[in-house]
């Protein structure tokens, strides 16, 4: 039996970017309703935000603790099914832990926590709780990324030899944090971001995309981090070399001071039989190269796709899906999993990022920071 | 005061493409809930479709007449606010007329009706009713299309001299209609599509995009239509010349037998001071050319946009929005208008396509068919 | 036995664009030396131009008549082998005729002559002379154009249904002819250009490309020509519909007032089994689409090419060849043919455009002008 | 006074790739004639190669020593002006040294020599000789590269912060060297290539492009080289981090096993005020990004260029120039310089790569190899 799931949100009040993204992504497929939230640090602001979202006043809470406790007390067919956590990094762990311990599933933005220790503790909480915990590495929800992973894991590219990933933005080229811009302010602040700046904010996406598409772990990393913005203590740029567990080599370039770049996440994977290339700013195109054939361009719902990619496309070929749709796929798969659990069913292999991805991301941040401190020496990620 | 609007749907049952698009588009911005529908030609199928969408059984109707009458009888805070009509063309006029006459607003897919006469009658019904009637020429909801229109209407391109538009698809390259594919079946059938085939299905989008961006009417048209698929009586291809009311000249190429093309709607507009180019398959890029400056590429929420474009973007630059988001903008603007009406407020210039666009589209179809019958002679659109 | 061929040039003095192009194109493959020329309308200017090109003064002539007669009188191993004619259109026929009648081969720029009558007379002269006559429809020398033609003529695309060609420039967007710019001045002048403006200058390239790639003749044309520049009597813009001899339909758009366009010649050909797309501004890429395979992109000397394309590439894949190299292929193939003739050998199918292409081009111009005069009525090209 | 210069060639016999490139590049601008050569390792083969190039038999030599001595003995107006050296790396130094010491100018392919010691010795020979020595880092001859350098050196991008360069090929993805392919055979052989494989063959182009465009030296490098082809002792892949002398950071990725890549040399440079991006496979486009303006695309001979770029373009905007034309610019500038010397004139700043670039390239190779041996430790390039 199917019903729409009920979502509560932590964070995402006025001025938030990612909260709105989560709400839209959760809405697209008609499987989820937002029913409550602790949107802001004050009850007043939270209510204002919630009512602007057409919520009832009594479902707008001043703190996540209040939300979790009061929702728990509501009748089962009224209370929220899961919590979406869309706060800055330092506020991921506390609500996630409490929600899980009170029997709520959790969807959480990345990086998973402020510190690696928190991530490890969270892993235990999750395992103990038996609840769903999903991490929104949203780019893995894109149809062409699914196709890329399918091609690699089915061996179509042969053994992987070389990987290049980049995540380039330019929005912190100027000292935006000094202008009162909230998004910039918390990202350059170690207390709210953790030990990684760009590393945590975008580097983890690049790392996750590499490991997701290739199904290989990054074994070690040599990082040269930049802090170009005056007074910044966290990295706003990074050039990194990587070695994969299978012997492949490569590089990751990230930046938030790459002036003029908007959101240029991209990856190239070269194998012994074929290669592929994908950019999230042009998300409806997967470029592939082959030994004996000309370059082939795959498109969502287009010709020649694996079912893993076809399942993800919502609309016919040529009707571009974008950032929100890929994000929505994470929510859709989470909703499908929670619904199955509610119905006492089992899902073979739930298809969304989990605490495993969260831990890999934290270890990536820590290894990169360590390597950088040691003058770019090779550092294991494990 | 704001509340979510309640949508009823006519059409859009299992196997429908566009019904699902409307539902997702209506959902994205969190302003609309689907509450009821007459999804299919039988009550049984309609209920099955509706319940798969998490509707209550008693809000799934066997006919649009039943839906309109029964919803009308429901308490005001329960019944639907508006009807979305997503059926084949021949089933646009009857539910639209009845809904309007029973006090419901209407969102309708294009082309607006089966015949020009119906469109003219519908215009009267709309005016008499005072209800909102929106036509989903969805591409006008794209941020770069808004920017294009703003640039032209503010005179930045100077007097327009030349226009090229195309809408190229290849999905009817083979006799798909003989395979039981429902989408193909009704589109090649004059009883359900009207006198235009590709003309109505995609040609009207091209025509609408030209007139929307340039704010100029097509004055006359010379059309050479193709019926390449064996046994097809409606056009599946068309090559057309146009003359604009201001003296500009141009062409429109449409096709559903342009093998391998997915959904290639594009437009080029050349003025005396600047030019622009846009493709819906690459919707996040507006290419502009100038006398004294190099080619400039605009992006949604990027640098240098007019407010008309900025208002439409949901997410930061570099996060691609696609087909559904542009579609959603129509719904968002409709919802904003209906909410204003509900609150007794007035909106200066509601920003969505209306019956005016619907009539222009029908006249375009009729003129093109006439011209084609007269060996491509110039034919007025008015 | 092989030796470098000796080229004389008519036209191409200081300020000429195309003369320099011909010289560079003739040089690239090391098969041709420029040895003499009648570069300008005065002996003095001609000598100045020639000496700047490192020619001997006594091989710089004041008129083409002088050049032809004096060269004829030189010893066989000294005198020029062929004449390259790079003058405005009205000066193609006289030197071509005289050169052929004096035993010189001819390479001539397009359109072949000022009038259709001249072209027909020239055909007779050529046939009588037995000399080589090549017309520089240079784009047919591009490797991807060769590949396109090979794919179509081998039937890989199936029966052709739809064709779109364009040749868009913006350099006459402003009244450049009033500024003393020589290139503009003669092109808008019927006495020097003939009855076609953009039609002759660039339209013939589009027409030739269509017929070359598809191996099909344009059967009839319906043209709407524009004369947007104030005071212009020749077309500077054209929108045309075409019907091919095999039933395919299509359009040609040309312009010299498409502001900001540089030299945008492009073609799309749609068949029953496959489609192709090529743009001369991105000449190293042939885009193809298929029923059962994703889009494939061919590149010069890349994977999967026919020998017709491979023969033309000079350098490995990924090393872009451009406008001059395609142009040079015409010269190379002409030089190969002349050398064969010199050696008493026969070449099976010389691969360069001839008077046949020249006549097709003139008929195209005449039919388009006729159609335009008759309010865009369908007009045969034959 | 101007005359065509006479070129002798060392290397470039049958089966050579780069010899033919040099000949075509030297021919395009009509300033240089090939008059003699020591094309192959045997007199017989050399004569066969030379005669196929329309040379006289007595100007085809069995060794470069013979060529230099015999040409030296010819009358001044007959003998060659300069030598073009197009052999594998180990055969650069001997003919270069001897030619310079016998009064001939030299154009030499890169990397400049087999070893750093040779390069340093060559520098002394050049300085002592007073002859022209040009190194064919051909990509610096591209108009968009000139524009890029002009923009950076004029400060338009502000202080440079980040650089990404890549040179990706796939032609050694398979063991091509075992198939008798000569190009592959010498490139994987340390005796003929030196201590760098891909490093010398393509890495030096990337290094040179970075330093040419930014006018900044790479200060240190951290390299992780790959030897993916079985049995290869030289690198066929490399991932490198760089630190520039001004504090900018970046990366260089090179590969000859990046399957499917053709000749993908590219660079991105990010400054505090603007950024730029260029790819040699799409050489007629310079992408720039700015704080307050949308992305701008420059094209050769297009709008808004600096004179440094305009001087290099041969044909109007939109007529693509390619690999050979950029290469030809080196030859043209060398010819201009030699002609000036011949005329007793001085040229202010000859614009072609010199032994300085050669030495930088060798130091780059050595530093990268050293770093790789020391587990990617930072290594100075000086």
mmCIF file of C-alpha atoms in Angstrom, chain A residues 30-333:
data_model
loop_
_atom_site.group_PDB
_atom_site.id
_atom_site.type_symbol
_atom_site.label_atom_id
_atom_site.label_comp_id
_atom_site.label_asym_id
_atom_site.label_seq_id
_atom_site.Cartn_x
_atom_site.Cartn_y
_atom_site.Cartn_z
ATOM 1 C CA UNK A 30 4.700 13.390 -5.817
ATOM 2 C CA UNK A 31 5.778 10.919 -3.151
ATOM 3 C CA UNK A 32 6.573 13.290 -0.301
ATOM 4 C CA UNK A 33 4.816 16.116 1.548
ATOM 5 C CA UNK A 34 6.566 18.603 3.768
ATOM 6 C CA UNK A 35 4.571 18.636 7.005
ATOM 7 C CA UNK A 36 6.772 20.292 9.600
ATOM 8 C CA UNK A 37 10.102 21.919 10.235
ATOM 9 C CA UNK A 38 12.568 23.541 12.583
ATOM 10 C CA UNK A 39 13.678 25.946 9.931
ATOM 11 C CA UNK A 40 15.611 28.532 11.857
ATOM 12 C CA UNK A 41 17.402 29.233 15.078
ATOM 13 C CA UNK A 42 14.410 31.038 16.556
ATOM 14 C CA UNK A 43 10.819 29.873 16.903
ATOM 15 C CA UNK A 44 9.583 33.105 15.406
ATOM 16 C CA UNK A 45 11.678 32.843 12.272
ATOM 17 C CA UNK A 46 10.870 29.176 11.966
ATOM 18 C CA UNK A 47 7.171 29.870 12.040
ATOM 19 C CA UNK A 48 7.529 32.637 9.471
ATOM 20 C CA UNK A 49 9.441 30.320 7.184
ATOM 21 C CA UNK A 50 7.050 27.441 7.678
ATOM 22 C CA UNK A 51 3.932 29.459 7.097
ATOM 23 C CA UNK A 52 5.369 30.867 3.901
ATOM 24 C CA UNK A 53 5.584 27.208 2.913
ATOM 25 C CA UNK A 54 1.901 26.712 3.712
ATOM 26 C CA UNK A 55 2.603 24.684 6.841
ATOM 27 C CA UNK A 56 0.437 24.879 9.891
ATOM 28 C CA UNK A 57 1.817 27.054 12.639
ATOM 29 C CA UNK A 58 1.823 24.278 15.187
ATOM 30 C CA UNK A 59 4.077 22.182 13.007
ATOM 31 C CA UNK A 60 6.739 24.917 12.846
ATOM 32 C CA UNK A 61 9.192 24.360 15.668
ATOM 33 C CA UNK A 62 11.847 26.479 17.311
ATOM 34 C CA UNK A 63 14.389 23.683 17.660
ATOM 35 C CA UNK A 64 14.968 20.258 16.175
ATOM 36 C CA UNK A 65 14.704 18.767 19.634
ATOM 37 C CA UNK A 66 11.230 20.201 20.003
ATOM 38 C CA UNK A 67 10.262 18.978 16.568
ATOM 39 C CA UNK A 68 11.425 15.456 17.153
ATOM 40 C CA UNK A 69 9.769 15.162 20.524
ATOM 41 C CA UNK A 70 6.469 16.752 19.536
ATOM 42 C CA UNK A 71 6.201 14.890 16.250
ATOM 43 C CA UNK A 72 6.945 11.653 18.057
ATOM 44 C CA UNK A 73 3.963 12.400 20.233
ATOM 45 C CA UNK A 74 1.602 12.832 17.293
ATOM 46 C CA UNK A 75 -0.580 10.011 15.988
ATOM 47 C CA UNK A 76 1.278 7.753 13.588
ATOM 48 C CA UNK A 77 -0.759 8.814 10.579
ATOM 49 C CA UNK A 78 -0.050 12.457 11.274
ATOM 50 C CA UNK A 79 3.539 12.661 12.377
ATOM 51 C CA UNK A 80 6.467 13.002 10.054
ATOM 52 C CA UNK A 81 8.062 9.885 8.551
ATOM 53 C CA UNK A 82 11.528 11.254 8.151
ATOM 54 C CA UNK A 83 13.705 14.271 8.786
ATOM 55 C CA UNK A 84 15.633 16.176 6.136
ATOM 56 C CA UNK A 85 18.688 17.927 7.579
ATOM 57 C CA UNK A 86 19.796 20.906 5.536
ATOM 58 C CA UNK A 87 21.794 22.927 8.052
ATOM 59 C CA UNK A 88 25.485 23.879 7.967
ATOM 60 C CA UNK A 89 27.808 20.982 8.678
ATOM 61 C CA UNK A 90 28.123 21.439 12.431
ATOM 62 C CA UNK A 91 24.396 20.965 12.779
ATOM 63 C CA UNK A 92 24.144 17.644 10.955
ATOM 64 C CA UNK A 93 25.126 15.252 13.687
ATOM 65 C CA UNK A 94 22.954 16.365 16.608
ATOM 66 C CA UNK A 95 19.585 16.258 14.832
ATOM 67 C CA UNK A 96 20.524 13.151 12.857
ATOM 68 C CA UNK A 97 21.419 11.251 15.986
ATOM 69 C CA UNK A 98 18.341 12.355 17.884
ATOM 70 C CA UNK A 99 15.976 11.690 14.993
ATOM 71 C CA UNK A 100 17.334 8.214 14.441
ATOM 72 C CA UNK A 101 17.153 7.430 18.124
ATOM 73 C CA UNK A 102 13.536 8.510 18.149
ATOM 74 C CA UNK A 103 12.620 6.264 15.293
ATOM 75 C CA UNK A 104 12.716 8.680 12.388
ATOM 76 C CA UNK A 105 14.473 8.047 9.120
ATOM 77 C CA UNK A 106 16.954 10.726 8.057
ATOM 78 C CA UNK A 107 18.012 12.410 4.848
ATOM 79 C CA UNK A 108 21.098 14.538 5.438
ATOM 80 C CA UNK A 109 23.096 16.975 3.349
ATOM 81 C CA UNK A 110 26.819 16.452 2.913
ATOM 82 C CA UNK A 111 29.463 16.385 4.221
ATOM 83 C CA UNK A 112 27.851 14.053 6.677
ATOM 84 C CA UNK A 113 29.185 15.646 9.871
ATOM 85 C CA UNK A 114 31.553 18.255 11.226
ATOM 86 C CA UNK A 115 34.223 15.747 12.232
ATOM 87 C CA UNK A 116 35.272 12.246 11.353
ATOM 88 C CA UNK A 117 34.597 11.187 14.919
ATOM 89 C CA UNK A 118 30.998 12.305 14.654
ATOM 90 C CA UNK A 119 30.640 10.387 11.399
ATOM 91 C CA UNK A 120 31.922 7.226 13.031
ATOM 92 C CA UNK A 121 29.594 7.662 15.963
ATOM 93 C CA UNK A 122 26.710 8.351 13.598
ATOM 94 C CA UNK A 123 27.438 5.118 11.771
ATOM 95 C CA UNK A 124 26.902 3.241 15.001
ATOM 96 C CA UNK A 125 23.701 5.104 15.745
ATOM 97 C CA UNK A 126 22.361 4.303 12.290
ATOM 98 C CA UNK A 127 23.218 0.634 12.502
ATOM 99 C CA UNK A 128 21.666 0.354 15.909
ATOM 100 C CA UNK A 129 18.531 2.201 14.853
ATOM 101 C CA UNK A 130 17.802 0.203 11.715
ATOM 102 C CA UNK A 131 16.451 3.407 10.195
ATOM 103 C CA UNK A 132 17.126 4.701 6.727
ATOM 104 C CA UNK A 133 19.944 7.229 6.531
ATOM 105 C CA UNK A 134 20.531 8.863 3.155
ATOM 106 C CA UNK A 135 23.220 11.383 2.241
ATOM 107 C CA UNK A 136 22.405 13.756 -0.582
ATOM 108 C CA UNK A 137 25.293 13.247 -2.944
ATOM 109 C CA UNK A 138 22.763 14.409 -5.464
ATOM 110 C CA UNK A 139 24.840 14.087 -8.626
ATOM 111 C CA UNK A 140 24.696 10.319 -8.356
ATOM 112 C CA UNK A 141 21.001 10.646 -9.155
ATOM 113 C CA UNK A 142 21.703 11.832 -12.687
ATOM 114 C CA UNK A 143 20.820 9.401 -15.479
ATOM 115 C CA UNK A 144 24.133 9.835 -17.276
ATOM 116 C CA UNK A 145 26.035 9.195 -14.062
ATOM 117 C CA UNK A 146 24.023 6.011 -13.654
ATOM 118 C CA UNK A 147 24.910 5.079 -17.230
ATOM 119 C CA UNK A 148 28.579 5.833 -16.574
ATOM 120 C CA UNK A 149 28.626 3.627 -13.498
ATOM 121 C CA UNK A 150 26.820 0.858 -15.354
ATOM 122 C CA UNK A 151 29.309 0.974 -18.214
ATOM 123 C CA UNK A 152 32.295 0.833 -15.899
ATOM 124 C CA UNK A 153 30.976 -1.845 -13.594
ATOM 125 C CA UNK A 154 29.921 -4.050 -16.506
ATOM 126 C CA UNK A 155 33.500 -3.851 -17.763
ATOM 127 C CA UNK A 156 32.768 -1.970 -20.964
ATOM 128 C CA UNK A 157 35.652 0.403 -20.423
ATOM 129 C CA UNK A 158 38.068 -2.326 -19.380
ATOM 130 C CA UNK A 159 40.477 -1.795 -16.541
ATOM 131 C CA UNK A 160 40.475 1.843 -15.449
ATOM 132 C CA UNK A 161 43.835 3.593 -15.822
ATOM 133 C CA UNK A 162 43.307 7.287 -15.431
ATOM 134 C CA UNK A 163 40.779 9.572 -13.752
ATOM 135 C CA UNK A 164 40.418 13.331 -13.804
ATOM 136 C CA UNK A 165 37.792 15.042 -11.710
ATOM 137 C CA UNK A 166 37.170 18.692 -11.111
ATOM 138 C CA UNK A 167 34.704 20.786 -9.191
ATOM 139 C CA UNK A 168 35.281 24.417 -10.035
ATOM 140 C CA UNK A 169 33.355 27.390 -8.740
ATOM 141 C CA UNK A 170 34.238 31.049 -8.638
ATOM 142 C CA UNK A 171 31.755 32.476 -6.161
ATOM 143 C CA UNK A 172 34.369 32.996 -3.423
ATOM 144 C CA UNK A 173 36.781 34.799 -5.785
ATOM 145 C CA UNK A 174 36.005 37.959 -3.885
ATOM 146 C CA UNK A 175 35.684 38.258 -0.081
ATOM 147 C CA UNK A 176 31.955 37.553 -0.184
ATOM 148 C CA UNK A 177 32.058 36.499 3.474
ATOM 149 C CA UNK A 178 32.658 40.124 4.433
ATOM 150 C CA UNK A 179 29.455 41.287 2.782
ATOM 151 C CA UNK A 180 27.064 39.501 5.101
ATOM 152 C CA UNK A 181 26.339 36.739 2.603
ATOM 153 C CA UNK A 182 25.288 33.849 4.846
ATOM 154 C CA UNK A 183 26.252 31.068 2.475
ATOM 155 C CA UNK A 184 29.822 32.364 2.305
ATOM 156 C CA UNK A 185 30.039 33.137 6.004
ATOM 157 C CA UNK A 186 29.568 29.627 7.318
ATOM 158 C CA UNK A 187 31.562 27.941 4.618
ATOM 159 C CA UNK A 188 34.777 29.742 5.533
ATOM 160 C CA UNK A 189 34.249 29.169 9.258
ATOM 161 C CA UNK A 190 35.914 26.042 10.701
ATOM 162 C CA UNK A 191 33.456 25.968 13.562
ATOM 163 C CA UNK A 192 30.570 25.429 11.194
ATOM 164 C CA UNK A 193 32.318 23.773 8.250
ATOM 165 C CA UNK A 194 34.925 21.544 9.880
ATOM 166 C CA UNK A 195 38.538 21.196 8.812
ATOM 167 C CA UNK A 196 37.728 21.341 5.114
ATOM 168 C CA UNK A 197 36.448 24.384 3.230
ATOM 169 C CA UNK A 198 36.049 23.730 -0.476
ATOM 170 C CA UNK A 199 37.149 20.198 0.369
ATOM 171 C CA UNK A 200 33.982 19.512 2.319
ATOM 172 C CA UNK A 201 31.626 21.637 0.314
ATOM 173 C CA UNK A 202 32.491 20.453 -3.175
ATOM 174 C CA UNK A 203 35.534 18.206 -2.903
ATOM 175 C CA UNK A 204 33.454 15.451 -1.337
ATOM 176 C CA UNK A 205 31.131 15.562 -4.363
ATOM 177 C CA UNK A 206 34.107 15.022 -6.688
ATOM 178 C CA UNK A 207 35.438 12.224 -4.488
ATOM 179 C CA UNK A 208 32.027 10.598 -4.280
ATOM 180 C CA UNK A 209 31.489 10.839 -8.032
ATOM 181 C CA UNK A 210 34.819 9.138 -8.716
ATOM 182 C CA UNK A 211 34.137 6.261 -6.360
ATOM 183 C CA UNK A 212 30.509 5.936 -7.450
ATOM 184 C CA UNK A 213 31.205 5.809 -11.176
ATOM 185 C CA UNK A 214 34.322 3.652 -11.044
ATOM 186 C CA UNK A 215 33.299 1.467 -8.091
ATOM 187 C CA UNK A 216 36.920 1.856 -6.999
ATOM 188 C CA UNK A 217 38.267 3.408 -3.833
ATOM 189 C CA UNK A 218 40.789 6.190 -3.835
ATOM 190 C CA UNK A 219 43.730 4.597 -2.064
ATOM 191 C CA UNK A 220 45.879 7.622 -1.412
ATOM 192 C CA UNK A 221 46.006 11.299 -2.077
ATOM 193 C CA UNK A 222 48.628 14.048 -2.389
ATOM 194 C CA UNK A 223 47.091 17.458 -1.878
ATOM 195 C CA UNK A 224 48.192 21.031 -2.344
ATOM 196 C CA UNK A 225 45.496 23.246 -0.881
ATOM 197 C CA UNK A 226 45.125 26.948 -1.518
ATOM 198 C CA UNK A 227 43.793 29.655 0.768
ATOM 199 C CA UNK A 228 43.652 32.510 -1.697
ATOM 200 C CA UNK A 229 40.999 34.661 -0.082
ATOM 201 C CA UNK A 230 42.619 37.028 2.382
ATOM 202 C CA UNK A 231 42.312 35.813 5.957
ATOM 203 C CA UNK A 232 40.774 32.493 5.076
ATOM 204 C CA UNK A 233 41.904 29.614 7.255
ATOM 205 C CA UNK A 234 40.078 26.937 5.326
ATOM 206 C CA UNK A 235 40.992 25.885 1.798
ATOM 207 C CA UNK A 236 39.210 27.665 -1.022
ATOM 208 C CA UNK A 237 41.154 25.793 -3.685
ATOM 209 C CA UNK A 238 42.848 22.455 -4.041
ATOM 210 C CA UNK A 239 44.988 20.548 -6.519
ATOM 211 C CA UNK A 240 45.268 16.890 -5.706
ATOM 212 C CA UNK A 241 46.776 13.723 -7.136
ATOM 213 C CA UNK A 242 45.122 10.407 -6.492
ATOM 214 C CA UNK A 243 46.018 6.749 -6.750
ATOM 215 C CA UNK A 244 43.173 4.268 -6.944
ATOM 216 C CA UNK A 245 43.077 0.870 -5.287
ATOM 217 C CA UNK A 246 43.467 -0.845 -8.674
ATOM 218 C CA UNK A 247 46.572 1.094 -9.726
ATOM 219 C CA UNK A 248 44.829 3.800 -11.712
ATOM 220 C CA UNK A 249 46.169 7.311 -11.272
ATOM 221 C CA UNK A 250 44.569 10.686 -11.547
ATOM 222 C CA UNK A 251 43.869 14.106 -10.213
ATOM 223 C CA UNK A 252 41.176 16.166 -8.558
ATOM 224 C CA UNK A 253 40.999 19.906 -8.930
ATOM 225 C CA UNK A 254 38.594 21.879 -6.799
ATOM 226 C CA UNK A 255 38.139 25.569 -6.346
ATOM 227 C CA UNK A 256 35.800 28.245 -5.138
ATOM 228 C CA UNK A 257 38.091 30.977 -6.463
ATOM 229 C CA UNK A 258 38.124 29.799 -10.083
ATOM 230 C CA UNK A 259 36.670 33.097 -11.218
ATOM 231 C CA UNK A 260 33.735 32.800 -13.564
ATOM 232 C CA UNK A 261 33.187 29.103 -13.083
ATOM 233 C CA UNK A 262 29.647 28.492 -11.938
ATOM 234 C CA UNK A 263 29.289 24.888 -10.801
ATOM 235 C CA UNK A 264 31.664 22.990 -13.008
ATOM 236 C CA UNK A 265 31.744 19.460 -11.647
ATOM 237 C CA UNK A 266 33.187 17.102 -14.218
ATOM 238 C CA UNK A 267 34.860 13.749 -14.549
ATOM 239 C CA UNK A 268 36.865 11.841 -17.102
ATOM 240 C CA UNK A 269 37.546 8.127 -16.751
ATOM 241 C CA UNK A 270 39.953 6.336 -19.091
ATOM 242 C CA UNK A 271 40.022 2.574 -19.351
ATOM 243 C CA UNK A 272 41.843 0.026 -21.468
ATOM 244 C CA UNK A 273 38.861 -0.374 -23.786
ATOM 245 C CA UNK A 274 36.904 2.837 -23.523
ATOM 246 C CA UNK A 275 36.640 6.184 -21.838
ATOM 247 C CA UNK A 276 33.925 8.507 -20.612
ATOM 248 C CA UNK A 277 33.417 12.147 -19.789
ATOM 249 C CA UNK A 278 30.602 13.964 -18.005
ATOM 250 C CA UNK A 279 29.905 17.491 -16.784
ATOM 251 C CA UNK A 280 27.085 18.419 -14.452
ATOM 252 C CA UNK A 281 26.584 21.773 -16.170
ATOM 253 C CA UNK A 282 25.711 19.829 -19.316
ATOM 254 C CA UNK A 283 24.116 16.933 -17.479
ATOM 255 C CA UNK A 284 22.188 15.384 -20.347
ATOM 256 C CA UNK A 285 25.215 14.203 -22.250
ATOM 257 C CA UNK A 286 27.624 11.368 -21.616
ATOM 258 C CA UNK A 287 30.621 11.444 -23.934
ATOM 259 C CA UNK A 288 32.284 8.112 -24.575
ATOM 260 C CA UNK A 289 35.356 7.165 -26.601
ATOM 261 C CA UNK A 290 36.376 3.787 -27.967
ATOM 262 C CA UNK A 291 39.223 1.957 -29.589
ATOM 263 C CA UNK A 292 37.407 1.024 -32.766
ATOM 264 C CA UNK A 293 34.469 3.364 -32.951
ATOM 265 C CA UNK A 294 33.971 7.101 -33.165
ATOM 266 C CA UNK A 295 33.029 9.126 -30.134
ATOM 267 C CA UNK A 296 29.495 8.306 -28.986
ATOM 268 C CA UNK A 297 27.250 10.659 -27.061
ATOM 269 C CA UNK A 298 24.578 9.145 -24.828
ATOM 270 C CA UNK A 299 21.530 11.119 -23.681
ATOM 271 C CA UNK A 300 18.880 10.428 -21.010
ATOM 272 C CA UNK A 301 16.176 8.164 -22.381
ATOM 273 C CA UNK A 302 18.153 8.076 -25.618
ATOM 274 C CA UNK A 303 19.345 5.115 -27.642
ATOM 275 C CA UNK A 304 21.637 2.457 -26.210
ATOM 276 C CA UNK A 305 21.311 2.997 -22.472
ATOM 277 C CA UNK A 306 21.485 0.473 -19.683
ATOM 278 C CA UNK A 307 18.405 0.012 -17.541
ATOM 279 C CA UNK A 308 20.151 1.702 -14.618
ATOM 280 C CA UNK A 309 20.058 4.918 -16.629
ATOM 281 C CA UNK A 310 16.643 4.406 -18.186
ATOM 282 C CA UNK A 311 15.005 3.913 -14.805
ATOM 283 C CA UNK A 312 16.082 7.344 -13.714
ATOM 284 C CA UNK A 313 14.829 9.457 -16.619
ATOM 285 C CA UNK A 314 11.437 11.030 -16.096
ATOM 286 C CA UNK A 315 10.767 12.432 -19.543
ATOM 287 C CA UNK A 316 11.517 11.509 -23.161
ATOM 288 C CA UNK A 317 14.928 12.014 -24.714
ATOM 289 C CA UNK A 318 15.685 15.600 -25.575
ATOM 290 C CA UNK A 319 13.713 17.031 -22.670
ATOM 291 C CA UNK A 320 16.548 18.076 -20.404
ATOM 292 C CA UNK A 321 16.511 17.157 -16.754
ATOM 293 C CA UNK A 322 18.724 19.187 -14.473
ATOM 294 C CA UNK A 323 20.092 19.589 -11.011
ATOM 295 C CA UNK A 324 16.778 19.278 -9.206
ATOM 296 C CA UNK A 325 15.772 16.108 -11.015
ATOM 297 C CA UNK A 326 18.997 14.340 -10.103
ATOM 298 C CA UNK A 327 18.505 15.490 -6.534
ATOM 299 C CA UNK A 328 14.909 14.275 -6.665
ATOM 300 C CA UNK A 329 16.087 10.808 -7.621
ATOM 301 C CA UNK A 330 17.780 10.494 -4.247
ATOM 302 C CA UNK A 331 14.525 11.439 -2.536
ATOM 303 C CA UNK A 332 12.513 9.123 -4.757
ATOM 304 C CA UNK A 333 14.708 6.175 -3.953
#
